[in-house]
């Protein structure tokens, strides 16, 4: 055959594969409000930047009638492209091809692109839309999942790994996203569970919808498996692009610098915190007066909202923020908020992103529920993550810094480089009421007017301990500053920390309280 004829034949073959599972399956996909796998990739990546590999890969299963089935690309599209010019490796499961189910060859296409990402030191983005292990392939499918999980683990902390759940992600399929750094979900589209509703009904006799079992909101709000929640696929892709703009390509680089901008927020930093220490406020307002352009990109916004995490820029450089949120549960630390913060701190540390901690919390949440849920184990994760981190670590104590929370929120004692405090700070072992009731119990009990005596003793405690000056007198905080000085001081602290080097004892790896 002449080259021209060969070219025509190639085009025909490609066009057939690009049709995925065919018109009827595509129609079904669209009717579910979903884009096709190919549309997703080209929408996410820079225009004309996508290059596909392994288009002609085929499964080798011969049982259960599979010998007669040719599956376009074996149900997954893989390749490279760019996002805002940054190179990425990407794969998207094609639900129109046998429900995007994962057989061995499908898995090997994924592991091949993951290997590329690790070698090329670029982010790997996986778009999940699959009925799980291809049942006809049995052990081949299970082997495939295992090979993916192994690579997820090897790549962890070396390149950013991003999972996008745009359809079912069932059975063993859930564990690859769970091993990656950021998981994106979309309302009405994402469904993630180990055991589907039909199995639950058979085994447990409980009826539950896919949405209620593992829909987007469930994972964004309750389980914490998802880091970003969107109402449409387009919104989700914008979120991914924004994330990519904040993070470096790999762990030996820094995130891209942007042109420095002043904060846009018109809020007066001195007016954000109410004068009554019991009144709540939104700590994100403080972050927005600190970061360039007041642009704060929050992560896990709906999960454990008593702590806020996310990226902002200062002087054009990416910074990770960890801040107690007095608007929810007074900003206490509990199992979920400790998990949320600890994981983020480790992410920032792995990818050379300085961490700024804003502190205002009354300590760890007391109660049987928390104790039994493992607040000791979960709370320890934060201590571990901050102590282990060697990136620049700066803390500003805005108001309350009590008890274990004072230590956990990047205190000097866990290796903070700079700790500043606003004059409104209360740094003590516990809140004044609780403390006075314990240490002045006898005086209060014996007083004629117990309430009046309690008030006197609370005041005495506040004057003695619930201020920043005791900690400052011991050098545990480096400066008591006016709120208006905060941004300038943070910029300076970041600038002088640019060449920070910090070492930890040589070891294979630590044993964090997972
Ligand atoms: C083979 C599958 C499949 C699978 C879907 N299909 N899932 N084929 N293996 N796992 C096929 C269907 O047979 C159908 O083929 C086509 O994909 C579309 O599926 P539908 O069921 O028509 O779509 P929908 O109604 O939208 O339902 C989607 C679904 C459902 C909820 C995901 O297909 C489903 O429940 N699938 C099984 C999910 C599951 O239990 N997975 C766990 C597998 S075990 P036709 O030819 O009719 O178009 C597992 C363990 C791995 O993953 C452990 C690793 C550690």
XYZ file of C-alpha atoms and ligand atoms in Angstrom:
569
model
C 0.000 0.000 0.000
C 1.248 3.497 -0.776
C 2.082 5.848 2.072
C -0.944 7.949 1.196
C -3.243 4.950 1.501
C -1.564 3.987 4.742
C -2.166 7.477 6.069
C -5.838 7.265 5.122
C -6.137 3.871 6.817
C -4.454 5.264 9.939
C -6.886 8.169 10.039
C -9.809 5.767 9.777
C -8.472 3.617 12.605
C -7.909 6.667 14.797
C -11.360 8.086 14.054
C -12.915 4.768 15.084
C -10.990 4.685 18.349
C -11.822 8.326 19.018
C -15.505 7.371 18.909
C -14.929 5.427 22.146
C -17.826 3.118 22.892
C -19.883 4.446 19.965
C -22.753 6.870 19.463
C -25.293 5.198 21.772
C -22.870 5.022 24.696
C -21.788 8.627 24.103
C -25.433 9.713 24.056
C -25.931 7.963 27.398
C -22.847 9.677 28.791
C -24.089 13.108 27.678
C -27.583 12.380 29.029
C -25.967 11.832 32.449
C -24.630 15.416 32.242
C -21.088 14.169 31.669
C -18.471 15.160 29.083
C -16.717 12.377 27.196
C -13.226 11.397 28.280
C -11.698 13.125 25.251
C -13.686 16.318 25.789
C -12.533 16.380 29.401
C -8.864 16.166 28.465
C -8.993 18.872 25.795
C -11.043 21.163 28.015
C -8.600 20.784 30.887
C -5.375 21.180 28.926
C -4.014 24.170 26.998
C -5.448 24.330 23.504
C -3.864 21.846 21.073
C -1.366 20.726 23.705
C -2.611 17.150 24.151
C -0.634 14.275 22.661
C -2.090 10.829 23.050
C -0.122 7.581 23.441
C -1.046 3.908 23.339
C -4.205 4.501 21.370
C -3.998 1.039 19.823
C -3.502 -0.937 23.028
C -5.953 -3.853 23.299
C -6.929 -6.197 26.094
C -5.869 -9.839 25.809
C -8.774 -11.444 27.679
C -10.290 -14.396 25.847
C -12.978 -15.580 28.293
C -16.614 -14.546 28.722
C -16.936 -13.474 25.076
C -14.138 -10.939 25.439
C -12.318 -12.509 22.453
C -14.937 -10.903 20.222
C -14.751 -7.491 21.866
C -12.423 -4.786 20.650
C -12.317 -1.968 23.188
C -11.290 1.493 21.982
C -7.987 2.269 23.704
C -8.999 -0.421 26.211
C -11.229 2.141 27.879
C -8.653 4.731 28.905
C -6.988 7.661 27.156
C -3.441 8.601 28.187
C -1.029 11.306 27.140
C 0.864 14.494 27.888
C -0.053 18.146 27.533
C 0.290 21.457 29.293
C -1.730 23.616 31.686
C -0.757 27.307 31.581
C 2.373 26.044 29.808
C 3.249 23.626 32.641
C 3.760 20.046 31.417
C 1.453 17.368 32.818
C 0.767 13.688 32.265
C -2.882 12.804 32.127
C -5.224 9.860 31.822
C -8.998 9.715 31.511
C -11.108 6.584 31.818
C -13.726 6.321 29.096
C -17.022 5.177 30.595
C -18.483 4.687 27.106
C -16.077 1.753 26.650
C -17.346 -1.061 28.842
C -18.116 1.299 31.675
C -14.469 2.465 31.848
C -13.817 -0.820 33.644
C -10.194 -1.556 34.472
C -8.509 -4.597 32.942
C -4.787 -5.353 32.962
C -3.973 -3.491 29.715
C -6.096 -0.522 30.772
C -4.137 -0.460 34.039
C -0.805 -0.814 32.238
C -1.621 2.241 30.099
C -2.178 4.132 33.334
C 0.994 2.833 35.002
C 2.983 3.700 31.874
C 1.859 7.328 31.961
C 2.470 7.405 35.714
C 6.009 6.125 35.130
C 6.476 8.888 32.547
C 5.236 11.500 34.999
C 7.660 10.298 37.645
C 10.596 10.193 35.216
C 9.751 13.538 33.632
C 9.103 15.012 37.122
C 5.736 16.510 36.178
C 2.264 16.348 37.769
C 0.036 13.377 36.962
C -3.697 13.954 36.620
C -6.101 10.990 36.587
C -9.718 11.405 35.523
C -11.739 8.548 37.025
C -15.012 7.391 35.486
C -15.230 3.643 35.853
C -17.300 0.704 37.026
C -14.161 -0.662 38.742
C -12.310 -3.915 38.180
C -13.299 -5.439 34.802
C -15.166 -8.390 36.110
C -14.364 -10.624 33.108
C -10.631 -10.210 33.699
C -10.576 -11.267 37.325
C -7.043 -11.380 38.705
C -5.661 -9.318 35.793
C -7.785 -6.383 36.945
C -6.733 -6.813 40.559
C -3.071 -6.949 39.503
C -3.623 -3.743 37.550
C -4.975 -1.887 40.573
C -2.085 -3.081 42.718
C 0.424 -1.809 40.146
C -1.271 1.590 40.155
C -1.306 1.849 43.963
C 2.387 0.927 44.067
C 3.227 3.788 41.707
C 0.962 6.226 43.552
C 3.022 5.480 46.624
C 6.401 5.797 44.881
C 5.381 9.107 43.312
C 3.976 10.492 46.567
C 5.941 13.549 47.639
C 7.936 13.582 44.380
C 5.398 14.823 41.833
C 1.929 16.267 42.444
C -0.768 13.632 41.905
C -4.282 14.817 41.190
C -7.443 12.700 40.972
C -10.651 13.865 39.383
C -13.754 11.798 40.084
C -16.128 12.293 37.171
C -18.423 9.306 37.379
C -18.418 6.128 39.397
C -15.211 5.252 41.208
C -16.162 1.964 42.778
C -14.529 -0.889 44.613
C -10.744 -0.986 44.566
C -10.733 1.999 42.206
C -11.185 4.347 45.161
C -7.744 3.645 46.559
C -5.709 5.283 43.828
C -7.401 8.670 44.419
C -7.052 8.141 48.157
C -3.292 7.771 47.690
C -2.994 10.963 45.643
C -2.566 14.536 46.860
C -5.740 16.252 45.702
C -9.160 14.801 44.853
C -11.738 16.807 42.894
C -15.459 15.966 42.907
C -18.471 17.342 41.034
C -22.051 17.550 42.274
C -24.352 14.819 40.889
C -21.496 13.268 38.881
C -18.932 11.898 41.325
C -19.755 8.627 43.089
C -17.125 7.015 45.230
C -17.570 3.941 47.387
C -15.937 0.634 48.201
C -19.182 -1.321 48.253
C -22.057 -0.280 45.988
C -25.685 0.184 47.104
C -26.840 -3.118 45.580
C -24.288 -5.114 47.575
C -25.151 -3.161 50.714
C -28.820 -3.978 50.192
C -28.068 -7.674 49.668
C -25.713 -8.018 52.607
C -27.115 -5.542 55.110
C -30.686 -5.114 53.867
C -30.234 -1.320 53.777
C -31.433 0.731 50.828
C -29.315 3.774 50.011
C -28.779 5.815 46.861
C -25.330 6.125 45.240
C -25.476 9.863 45.984
C -26.157 9.415 49.689
C -23.591 6.655 49.974
C -20.680 8.392 48.276
C -21.746 11.455 46.292
C -19.671 14.622 45.889
C -20.980 16.338 49.020
C -20.484 13.235 51.155
C -16.778 13.240 50.296
C -16.357 17.007 50.420
C -18.125 17.436 53.772
C -18.139 14.197 55.726
C -15.338 11.822 54.791
C -12.772 14.459 53.779
C -11.718 12.268 50.827
C -12.324 15.174 48.443
C -10.331 18.393 48.526
C -12.276 20.401 45.954
C -15.997 20.437 45.278
C -17.511 21.900 42.100
C -21.003 22.205 40.707
C -19.988 21.433 37.129
C -17.159 19.783 35.245
C -16.121 23.165 33.828
C -15.862 24.669 37.310
C -13.852 21.615 38.365
C -11.364 22.070 35.486
C -10.917 25.733 36.429
C -10.135 24.639 39.982
C -7.530 22.145 38.727
C -5.898 24.823 36.579
C -5.788 27.188 39.529
C -4.239 24.506 41.721
C -1.587 23.802 39.084
C -0.708 27.518 39.079
C 0.050 27.352 42.826
C 2.197 24.212 43.025
C 5.624 23.270 41.651
C 6.067 20.575 39.009
C 8.000 18.391 41.424
C 9.681 18.279 44.803
C 13.013 19.693 43.629
C 11.457 22.888 42.344
C 9.640 25.899 43.709
C 6.209 26.945 42.540
C 6.209 29.505 39.731
C 6.554 33.122 40.915
C 3.907 35.618 39.887
C 4.038 39.388 39.741
C 3.711 40.663 43.342
C 0.410 42.391 44.073
C -0.993 44.303 47.020
C -4.017 42.823 48.847
C -7.309 43.942 47.295
C -9.329 43.631 50.494
C -10.462 46.955 51.897
C -10.994 45.497 55.384
C -9.035 47.124 58.197
C -7.011 44.344 59.791
C -7.570 45.838 63.249
C -11.337 45.621 62.889
C -11.618 41.960 61.875
C -11.244 40.460 65.345
C -14.117 41.510 67.658
C -13.131 43.180 70.905
C -15.081 40.578 72.895
C -12.766 37.506 72.947
C -15.803 35.225 72.923
C -17.103 36.596 69.608
C -16.306 34.650 66.429
C -15.014 36.042 63.124
C -13.970 34.644 59.767
C -10.216 34.024 59.776
C -10.277 34.052 55.967
C -10.772 37.817 56.220
C -7.399 37.999 57.965
C -5.759 35.831 55.287
C -7.243 38.029 52.563
C -5.688 41.189 53.973
C -2.322 39.423 54.015
C -2.106 37.760 50.581
C -1.396 39.266 47.186
C -4.544 40.391 45.413
C -6.499 38.972 48.399
C -6.564 35.754 46.385
C -6.892 32.811 48.775
C -7.399 29.355 47.249
C -9.037 27.289 49.961
C -8.667 23.505 50.133
C -11.223 21.184 51.788
C -13.447 24.164 52.441
C -16.436 22.027 53.451
C -14.624 19.449 55.583
C -13.616 20.181 59.207
C -14.238 23.922 58.724
C -12.841 24.639 62.193
C -9.472 24.764 60.476
C -8.780 26.584 57.225
C -6.055 25.461 54.816
C -5.104 26.689 51.380
C -2.717 28.570 49.152
C -2.152 32.269 48.701
C 0.757 34.276 47.349
C 2.949 36.779 49.120
C 5.320 38.855 47.035
C 4.279 36.598 44.142
C 5.404 33.344 45.839
C 3.103 30.476 46.858
C 2.491 30.158 50.598
C 0.500 27.491 52.445
C -1.841 28.840 55.134
C -3.091 26.927 58.161
C -5.512 28.909 60.316
C -7.951 28.114 63.105
C -11.464 29.204 62.149
C -13.227 30.774 65.184
C -16.495 30.747 63.188
C -16.794 26.942 63.639
C -16.503 25.252 67.045
C -14.420 28.261 68.143
C -11.640 26.913 65.918
C -10.849 23.938 68.183
C -8.590 21.152 67.081
C -10.313 17.788 66.765
C -9.723 14.517 64.919
C -10.775 15.769 61.486
C -9.173 19.202 61.645
C -5.905 17.638 62.838
C -5.941 15.180 59.914
C -6.767 17.953 57.484
C -4.000 20.273 58.658
C -1.362 17.564 59.125
C -1.729 16.279 55.589
C -1.543 19.785 54.139
C 1.552 20.642 56.187
C 3.246 17.516 54.826
C 2.225 18.488 51.282
C 3.714 21.977 51.655
C 6.873 20.557 53.172
C 7.299 17.994 50.387
C 6.881 20.643 47.704
C 8.959 23.498 49.148
C 6.037 25.733 50.055
C 6.542 27.935 53.171
C 3.815 27.646 55.793
C 2.147 30.516 57.628
C 0.063 29.532 60.649
C -2.596 31.856 62.089
C -3.612 30.820 65.573
C -6.793 31.448 67.520
C -8.223 28.394 69.261
C -9.120 27.217 72.743
C -7.264 23.879 72.446
C -8.280 20.315 71.595
C -12.006 19.521 71.676
C -12.880 17.758 74.947
C -15.430 14.938 75.256
C -15.986 11.206 75.084
C -16.790 11.294 71.353
C -13.445 12.815 70.476
C -11.487 10.664 72.907
C -13.073 7.511 71.492
C -12.656 8.712 67.925
C -8.924 8.867 68.605
C -8.147 12.535 69.192
C -4.841 11.470 70.745
C -3.745 9.627 67.603
C -5.176 12.176 65.162
C -4.016 15.190 67.158
C -0.495 13.767 67.220
C -0.394 13.974 63.419
C -0.194 17.745 63.598
C 2.651 17.669 66.079
C 4.454 15.245 63.825
C 3.824 17.177 60.630
C 4.968 20.537 61.981
C 7.997 19.070 63.755
C 9.043 17.176 60.645
C 8.607 20.112 58.231
C 11.781 21.934 57.235
C 10.283 24.633 54.989
C 9.998 28.165 56.399
C 7.408 28.042 59.204
C 5.974 31.250 60.605
C 3.214 31.642 63.187
C 1.080 34.622 64.103
C -0.975 34.260 67.293
C -4.062 36.379 66.744
C -5.975 35.669 69.924
C -6.350 32.428 71.886
C -3.471 29.964 72.120
C -4.399 27.538 74.854
C -2.995 24.267 76.049
C -2.005 21.549 73.604
C -3.291 23.733 70.793
C -0.644 26.361 71.594
C 2.041 23.737 71.109
C 0.405 22.089 68.086
C -0.127 25.250 66.033
C 3.499 25.555 64.964
C 4.907 26.784 68.237
C 8.569 27.683 68.681
C 8.910 24.382 70.532
C 8.012 22.396 67.370
C 10.586 24.283 65.330
C 8.818 27.431 64.113
C 11.266 29.894 62.597
C 9.349 32.995 63.651
C 6.450 33.376 66.060
C 4.695 36.720 66.340
C 1.749 37.664 68.453
C -0.841 40.364 68.309
C -1.341 42.207 71.626
C -4.793 40.582 71.833
C -3.211 37.135 72.305
C -4.006 34.957 75.301
C -1.336 32.313 75.747
C -1.942 29.942 78.629
C -2.409 26.326 79.662
C -6.187 26.682 79.458
C -8.957 29.300 79.219
C -9.198 31.709 82.183
C -12.594 30.399 83.387
C -11.480 26.771 83.465
C -8.123 27.668 84.978
C -9.605 29.886 87.726
C -12.129 27.211 88.657
C -9.332 24.721 89.204
C -6.525 26.679 90.798
C -8.722 28.976 92.926
C -11.349 26.329 93.689
C -10.904 26.623 97.444
C -11.121 30.440 97.525
C -14.190 30.402 95.279
C -15.948 27.709 97.375
C -15.253 29.527 100.597
C -16.337 32.968 99.348
C -19.673 34.375 100.397
C -20.387 35.498 96.840
C -18.910 32.696 94.778
C -19.686 34.291 91.400
C -18.064 37.561 92.342
C -14.991 35.715 93.659
C -14.854 33.621 90.480
C -14.853 36.812 88.387
C -12.068 38.315 90.490
C -9.989 35.164 90.110
C -10.671 34.891 86.358
C -9.480 38.491 85.986
C -6.415 37.746 88.079
C -5.579 34.807 85.817
C -6.113 36.839 82.648
C -3.800 39.583 83.889
C -1.132 37.092 84.883
C -1.184 34.630 82.020
C -3.745 35.312 79.307
C -1.580 37.773 77.419
C 1.427 37.456 75.112
C 3.990 39.033 77.426
C 4.844 36.021 79.590
C 5.645 33.996 76.450
C 7.510 37.002 74.993
C 9.569 37.405 78.188
C 10.803 33.825 77.739
C 11.619 34.271 74.054
C 8.945 31.767 72.996
C 7.509 34.413 70.725
C 9.774 36.729 68.808
C 7.680 39.834 68.890
C 4.395 41.335 69.993
C 3.285 43.263 66.928
C 0.479 45.540 65.817
C -1.912 43.857 63.377
C -1.111 46.485 60.741
C 2.537 45.384 60.772
C 1.684 41.749 60.036
C 1.965 41.641 56.239
C 5.234 43.568 56.139
C 6.733 41.406 58.852
C 5.607 38.196 57.145
C 7.072 39.377 53.838
C 10.350 40.125 55.583
C 10.349 36.791 57.438
C 9.733 34.929 54.180
C 12.473 36.897 52.435
C 15.088 36.133 55.101
C 14.004 32.456 55.148
C 14.595 31.964 51.414
C 17.808 29.982 51.866
C 16.686 28.202 55.001
C 18.415 24.876 55.566
C 17.294 22.592 58.332
C 18.323 19.017 58.913
C 16.734 16.027 60.531
C 18.443 12.816 61.675
C 19.104 10.365 58.855
C 16.506 7.605 58.766
C 14.701 5.392 56.286
C 11.451 7.091 57.223
C 9.646 8.077 60.378
C 6.565 6.394 61.733
C 3.903 9.103 61.844
C 0.725 8.393 63.824
C -1.198 7.420 60.651
C -17.167 -5.059 33.427
C -18.638 -3.301 33.507
C -18.243 -2.997 34.827
C -17.239 -3.828 35.417
C -19.734 -1.574 34.235
N -19.570 -2.400 33.190
N -18.946 -1.931 35.255
N -18.112 -4.326 32.818
N -16.720 -4.836 34.672
N -16.793 -3.607 36.638
C -20.236 -2.335 31.917
C -21.696 -2.704 32.023
O -21.844 -4.096 31.948
C -22.268 -2.005 30.806
O -21.929 -2.769 29.666
C -21.440 -0.749 30.721
O -20.250 -0.999 31.470
C -22.130 0.447 31.349
O -22.563 0.078 32.650
P -24.060 0.284 33.148
O -24.255 -0.613 34.302
O -25.004 0.167 32.001
O -24.006 1.806 33.592
P -24.782 2.518 34.776
O -26.207 2.089 34.757
O -24.464 3.948 34.628
O -24.133 1.943 36.112
C -22.796 2.201 36.416
C -22.323 1.358 37.619
C -22.647 -0.117 37.382
C -23.023 1.873 38.903
C -20.832 1.623 37.813
O -22.155 -0.501 36.070
C -22.023 -1.029 38.383
O -22.522 -1.191 39.487
N -20.894 -1.655 37.982
C -20.179 -2.547 38.891
C -19.512 -1.740 39.984
C -18.747 -2.578 40.934
O -19.281 -3.314 41.772
N -17.438 -2.527 40.783
C -16.558 -3.206 41.682
C -15.844 -4.271 40.916
S -14.862 -5.145 42.060
P -22.917 -2.873 28.407
O -22.226 -3.843 27.512
O -24.208 -3.360 28.921
O -22.978 -1.472 27.863
C -13.549 -4.140 42.345
C -12.589 -4.707 43.335
C -11.196 -4.316 42.979
O -13.387 -3.083 41.827
C -10.311 -4.395 44.185
C -8.939 -3.887 43.872
C -8.129 -3.694 45.106
